[in-house]
Amino acid sequence: MREPALETDYRQAGFGGQLAWGERPALVLVDPVLAYLDPECPLYAGQRAQDALAAMVALRAMAHARNMPVVLTGVSFQKGGVDGGLFFKKVPALKHFEVGSPVAAFPEALTPASTDIVIMKNYASAFFATSLASTLHALKVDCVLIGGYSTSGCVRATTLDAIQTGFAPFVVRQACADRDLRPHEANLFDLQAKYAEVIDLDEALARLRA
């Protein structure tokens, strides 16, 4: 017996409902830092990261033009990662985000503007142990556009916490990247099925423009 297509199987099982676009969106760009863009860094994610950066730059420009909140997140640890707990132990690559590391900086194309909200975090989700949820609630935000690095890591964790904190997440496919296409696509599929709307860049720009 032939198995149904994956999308059909999930839909028939009751996954893949639709989230409504909100009235007060914000843009959240997760860890768009040089570590993923520098070929000399082991975290380099190749051309996919460069393409995602271009998409993030376009999204931020549109959000600025529409006077919408923009959040940029980064990662920072004390020397030795004592403030990173078990996460720092599990992922030794996080040493590249110790304070003072040049690859922990934002690229020139995404240098934070004076109006951008910058959130520094120690763990995967931009919401965990940060002021992000309180800040967005104070701004009356009800949905978030999400892009960044990496799809299977901090983007996914941030998306899950967004829906669990009351913000409808819209993940922009072309604005995310991972070091391998397989976890990238698998996580986008799972996010669309269970936790978010995964949309294309053109649709995201059109929604912001409108």
mmCIF file of C-alpha atoms in Angstrom:
data_model
loop_
_atom_site.group_PDB
_atom_site.id
_atom_site.type_symbol
_atom_site.label_atom_id
_atom_site.label_comp_id
_atom_site.label_asym_id
_atom_site.label_seq_id
_atom_site.Cartn_x
_atom_site.Cartn_y
_atom_site.Cartn_z
ATOM 1 C CA MET A 1 0.000 0.000 0.000
ATOM 2 C CA ARG A 2 1.400 3.330 -1.070
ATOM 3 C CA GLU A 3 1.918 5.812 1.746
ATOM 4 C CA PRO A 4 0.315 9.260 1.321
ATOM 5 C CA ALA A 5 2.483 12.287 0.607
ATOM 6 C CA LEU A 6 4.021 13.773 3.726
ATOM 7 C CA GLU A 7 1.957 16.981 3.553
ATOM 8 C CA THR A 8 -1.238 14.978 3.025
ATOM 9 C CA ASP A 9 -0.421 12.653 5.904
ATOM 10 C CA TYR A 10 0.124 15.536 8.320
ATOM 11 C CA ARG A 11 -2.983 17.385 7.145
ATOM 12 C CA GLN A 12 -5.170 14.311 7.531
ATOM 13 C CA ALA A 13 -3.768 13.803 11.030
ATOM 14 C CA GLY A 14 -4.889 17.286 12.042
ATOM 15 C CA PHE A 15 -1.733 19.345 11.690
ATOM 16 C CA GLY A 16 -1.223 22.504 9.658
ATOM 17 C CA GLY A 17 -3.894 24.896 10.881
ATOM 18 C CA GLN A 18 -3.545 28.523 9.903
ATOM 19 C CA LEU A 19 -2.491 31.467 12.063
ATOM 20 C CA ALA A 20 -3.898 34.909 11.326
ATOM 21 C CA TRP A 21 -1.637 37.821 10.505
ATOM 22 C CA GLY A 22 -1.815 40.399 13.261
ATOM 23 C CA GLU A 23 -2.481 44.112 13.322
ATOM 24 C CA ARG A 24 0.813 45.073 14.986
ATOM 25 C CA PRO A 25 3.715 43.018 13.600
ATOM 26 C CA ALA A 26 7.355 43.197 14.600
ATOM 27 C CA LEU A 27 10.447 41.885 12.853
ATOM 28 C CA VAL A 28 12.734 39.597 14.882
ATOM 29 C CA LEU A 29 16.098 38.734 13.311
ATOM 30 C CA VAL A 30 17.755 35.975 15.289
ATOM 31 C CA ASP A 31 21.552 36.050 15.613
ATOM 32 C CA PRO A 32 22.428 37.522 12.195
ATOM 33 C CA VAL A 33 26.104 37.694 13.163
ATOM 34 C CA LEU A 34 29.436 37.267 11.424
ATOM 35 C CA ALA A 35 30.070 33.767 12.797
ATOM 36 C CA TYR A 36 27.741 32.363 10.140
ATOM 37 C CA LEU A 37 29.083 34.616 7.379
ATOM 38 C CA ASP A 38 32.849 34.378 7.881
ATOM 39 C CA PRO A 39 34.476 31.512 5.922
ATOM 40 C CA GLU A 40 37.242 31.394 8.528
ATOM 41 C CA CYS A 41 34.779 30.564 11.327
ATOM 42 C CA PRO A 42 33.756 26.917 11.850
ATOM 43 C CA LEU A 43 30.122 28.054 12.119
ATOM 44 C CA TYR A 44 30.177 29.448 8.569
ATOM 45 C CA ALA A 45 26.963 28.460 6.801
ATOM 46 C CA GLY A 46 28.030 29.148 3.226
ATOM 47 C CA GLN A 47 26.142 30.873 0.456
ATOM 48 C CA ARG A 48 22.816 30.109 2.125
ATOM 49 C CA ALA A 49 23.783 32.447 4.960
ATOM 50 C CA GLN A 50 24.722 35.196 2.501
ATOM 51 C CA ASP A 51 21.384 34.822 0.714
ATOM 52 C CA ALA A 52 19.520 34.914 4.022
ATOM 53 C CA LEU A 53 21.400 38.060 5.016
ATOM 54 C CA ALA A 54 20.201 39.824 1.865
ATOM 55 C CA ALA A 55 16.624 38.817 2.694
ATOM 56 C CA MET A 56 16.993 40.074 6.273
ATOM 57 C CA VAL A 57 18.354 43.397 5.049
ATOM 58 C CA ALA A 58 15.335 43.785 2.751
ATOM 59 C CA LEU A 59 12.922 42.929 5.568
ATOM 60 C CA ARG A 60 14.521 45.400 7.954
ATOM 61 C CA ALA A 61 14.451 48.186 5.351
ATOM 62 C CA MET A 62 10.736 47.615 4.798
ATOM 63 C CA ALA A 63 10.040 47.443 8.544
ATOM 64 C CA HIS A 64 11.894 50.724 9.058
ATOM 65 C CA ALA A 65 9.927 52.330 6.238
ATOM 66 C CA ARG A 66 6.687 51.257 7.925
ATOM 67 C CA ASN A 67 7.832 52.318 11.416
ATOM 68 C CA MET A 68 7.522 48.780 12.740
ATOM 69 C CA PRO A 69 9.554 47.441 15.672
ATOM 70 C CA VAL A 70 12.771 45.677 14.681
ATOM 71 C CA VAL A 71 14.568 43.311 17.050
ATOM 72 C CA LEU A 72 18.108 42.057 16.484
ATOM 73 C CA THR A 73 19.389 39.316 18.756
ATOM 74 C CA GLY A 74 22.938 38.246 19.447
ATOM 75 C CA VAL A 75 24.732 35.792 21.697
ATOM 76 C CA SER A 76 27.253 36.700 24.374
ATOM 77 C CA PHE A 77 29.010 34.635 27.035
ATOM 78 C CA GLN A 78 31.540 35.436 29.689
ATOM 79 C CA LYS A 79 34.983 33.972 29.118
ATOM 80 C CA GLY A 80 34.714 30.247 29.683
ATOM 81 C CA GLY A 81 30.950 30.260 29.226
ATOM 82 C CA VAL A 82 30.042 30.079 32.915
ATOM 83 C CA ASP A 83 26.795 31.945 32.111
ATOM 84 C CA GLY A 84 25.958 29.453 29.355
ATOM 85 C CA GLY A 85 25.272 26.543 31.680
ATOM 86 C CA LEU A 86 24.743 23.127 30.117
ATOM 87 C CA PHE A 87 24.074 24.684 26.695
ATOM 88 C CA PHE A 88 27.690 25.890 26.539
ATOM 89 C CA LYS A 89 28.891 22.416 27.511
ATOM 90 C CA LYS A 90 26.694 20.688 24.941
ATOM 91 C CA VAL A 91 27.746 22.968 22.061
ATOM 92 C CA PRO A 92 31.482 23.745 22.280
ATOM 93 C CA ALA A 93 31.130 25.942 19.166
ATOM 94 C CA LEU A 94 29.509 28.542 21.409
ATOM 95 C CA LYS A 95 33.026 29.583 22.434
ATOM 96 C CA HIS A 96 32.929 31.783 19.325
ATOM 97 C CA PHE A 97 30.415 33.970 21.134
ATOM 98 C CA GLU A 98 32.523 34.712 24.180
ATOM 99 C CA VAL A 99 32.699 38.423 24.957
ATOM 100 C CA GLY A 100 35.121 40.206 22.647
ATOM 101 C CA SER A 101 34.898 37.669 19.822
ATOM 102 C CA PRO A 102 34.907 39.514 16.471
ATOM 103 C CA VAL A 103 32.571 36.986 14.851
ATOM 104 C CA ALA A 104 29.880 37.675 17.459
ATOM 105 C CA ALA A 105 29.346 41.122 15.926
ATOM 106 C CA PHE A 106 26.582 42.085 13.506
ATOM 107 C CA PRO A 107 27.607 42.492 9.852
ATOM 108 C CA GLU A 108 27.839 46.011 8.486
ATOM 109 C CA ALA A 109 24.634 45.552 6.490
ATOM 110 C CA LEU A 110 22.719 44.928 9.730
ATOM 111 C CA THR A 111 24.428 47.384 12.052
ATOM 112 C CA PRO A 112 21.692 48.185 14.592
ATOM 113 C CA ALA A 113 19.912 51.451 13.915
ATOM 114 C CA SER A 114 19.113 53.791 16.797
ATOM 115 C CA THR A 115 15.499 52.600 16.718
ATOM 116 C CA ASP A 116 16.305 48.875 16.653
ATOM 117 C CA ILE A 117 15.901 46.798 19.802
ATOM 118 C CA VAL A 118 19.017 44.732 20.533
ATOM 119 C CA ILE A 119 18.604 41.636 22.715
ATOM 120 C CA MET A 120 21.650 39.700 23.889
ATOM 121 C CA LYS A 121 20.979 36.132 24.970
ATOM 122 C CA ASN A 122 22.747 33.111 26.462
ATOM 123 C CA TYR A 123 20.455 30.375 25.177
ATOM 124 C CA ALA A 124 18.797 29.356 21.936
ATOM 125 C CA SER A 125 15.481 31.181 22.219
ATOM 126 C CA ALA A 126 15.393 34.959 21.988
ATOM 127 C CA PHE A 127 12.597 34.838 24.586
ATOM 128 C CA PHE A 128 14.313 32.710 27.231
ATOM 129 C CA ALA A 129 15.655 34.768 30.173
ATOM 130 C CA THR A 130 15.470 38.027 28.177
ATOM 131 C CA SER A 131 13.170 41.059 28.123
ATOM 132 C CA LEU A 132 11.858 40.322 24.624
ATOM 133 C CA ALA A 133 8.334 39.167 25.538
ATOM 134 C CA SER A 134 7.789 42.095 27.915
ATOM 135 C CA THR A 135 9.082 44.549 25.324
ATOM 136 C CA LEU A 136 6.836 43.227 22.570
ATOM 137 C CA HIS A 137 3.781 43.130 24.844
ATOM 138 C CA ALA A 138 4.439 46.742 25.862
ATOM 139 C CA LEU A 139 4.532 47.676 22.170
ATOM 140 C CA LYS A 140 1.175 45.872 21.626
ATOM 141 C CA VAL A 141 2.811 43.516 19.118
ATOM 142 C CA ASP A 142 0.652 40.520 18.211
ATOM 143 C CA CYS A 143 2.689 38.745 15.535
ATOM 144 C CA VAL A 144 6.349 38.436 14.625
ATOM 145 C CA LEU A 145 8.193 37.938 11.367
ATOM 146 C CA ILE A 146 11.245 35.783 12.052
ATOM 147 C CA GLY A 147 14.492 35.235 10.191
ATOM 148 C CA GLY A 148 18.062 34.449 11.150
ATOM 149 C CA TYR A 149 20.541 31.705 11.947
ATOM 150 C CA SER A 150 20.260 28.858 12.318
ATOM 151 C CA THR A 151 16.956 27.410 11.198
ATOM 152 C CA SER A 152 17.236 24.236 13.257
ATOM 153 C CA GLY A 153 18.629 26.002 16.320
ATOM 154 C CA CYS A 154 17.908 29.514 17.513
ATOM 155 C CA VAL A 155 15.310 30.305 14.836
ATOM 156 C CA ARG A 156 13.313 27.217 15.745
ATOM 157 C CA ALA A 157 13.628 27.819 19.497
ATOM 158 C CA THR A 158 12.562 31.448 19.121
ATOM 159 C CA THR A 159 9.592 30.461 16.965
ATOM 160 C CA LEU A 160 8.372 27.916 19.505
ATOM 161 C CA ASP A 161 8.610 30.431 22.326
ATOM 162 C CA ALA A 162 6.867 33.073 20.224
ATOM 163 C CA ILE A 163 3.711 30.992 19.833
ATOM 164 C CA GLN A 164 3.944 29.848 23.455
ATOM 165 C CA THR A 165 4.133 33.491 24.567
ATOM 166 C CA GLY A 166 1.157 34.653 22.528
ATOM 167 C CA PHE A 167 2.782 36.025 19.362
ATOM 168 C CA ALA A 168 1.783 34.505 16.019
ATOM 169 C CA PRO A 169 5.085 33.571 14.341
ATOM 170 C CA PHE A 170 5.655 33.978 10.605
ATOM 171 C CA VAL A 171 8.995 32.478 9.585
ATOM 172 C CA VAL A 172 10.420 33.866 6.352
ATOM 173 C CA ARG A 173 11.868 30.967 4.396
ATOM 174 C CA GLN A 174 14.517 32.887 2.442
ATOM 175 C CA ALA A 175 15.595 34.861 5.528
ATOM 176 C CA CYS A 176 16.739 31.733 7.416
ATOM 177 C CA ALA A 177 19.770 29.519 6.882
ATOM 178 C CA ASP A 178 21.444 26.457 8.332
ATOM 179 C CA ARG A 179 24.793 24.802 7.700
ATOM 180 C CA ASP A 180 23.026 21.980 5.812
ATOM 181 C CA LEU A 181 19.910 22.050 3.666
ATOM 182 C CA ARG A 182 18.456 18.899 5.248
ATOM 183 C CA PRO A 183 17.888 20.247 8.796
ATOM 184 C CA HIS A 184 16.861 23.581 7.259
ATOM 185 C CA GLU A 185 14.056 22.039 5.201
ATOM 186 C CA ALA A 186 13.032 19.528 7.870
ATOM 187 C CA ASN A 187 12.645 22.223 10.494
ATOM 188 C CA LEU A 188 10.732 24.559 8.196
ATOM 189 C CA PHE A 189 8.339 21.699 7.432
ATOM 190 C CA ASP A 190 7.843 20.934 11.116
ATOM 191 C CA LEU A 191 7.399 24.593 12.060
ATOM 192 C CA GLN A 192 4.731 25.013 9.370
ATOM 193 C CA ALA A 193 2.946 21.864 10.520
ATOM 194 C CA LYS A 194 2.860 22.675 14.227
ATOM 195 C CA TYR A 195 4.010 26.091 15.349
ATOM 196 C CA ALA A 196 4.128 28.807 12.678
ATOM 197 C CA GLU A 197 3.340 30.040 9.229
ATOM 198 C CA VAL A 198 6.345 29.658 6.923
ATOM 199 C CA ILE A 199 6.090 32.242 4.169
ATOM 200 C CA ASP A 200 8.194 33.438 1.250
ATOM 201 C CA LEU A 201 10.105 36.721 1.253
ATOM 202 C CA ASP A 202 7.813 38.322 -1.339
ATOM 203 C CA GLU A 203 4.767 37.611 0.800
ATOM 204 C CA ALA A 204 6.498 38.939 3.911
ATOM 205 C CA LEU A 205 7.448 42.188 2.165
ATOM 206 C CA ALA A 206 3.930 42.558 0.790
ATOM 207 C CA ARG A 207 2.430 42.083 4.256
ATOM 208 C CA LEU A 208 4.762 44.700 5.728
ATOM 209 C CA ARG A 209 4.064 47.072 2.856
ATOM 210 C CA ALA A 210 0.330 46.735 3.392
#
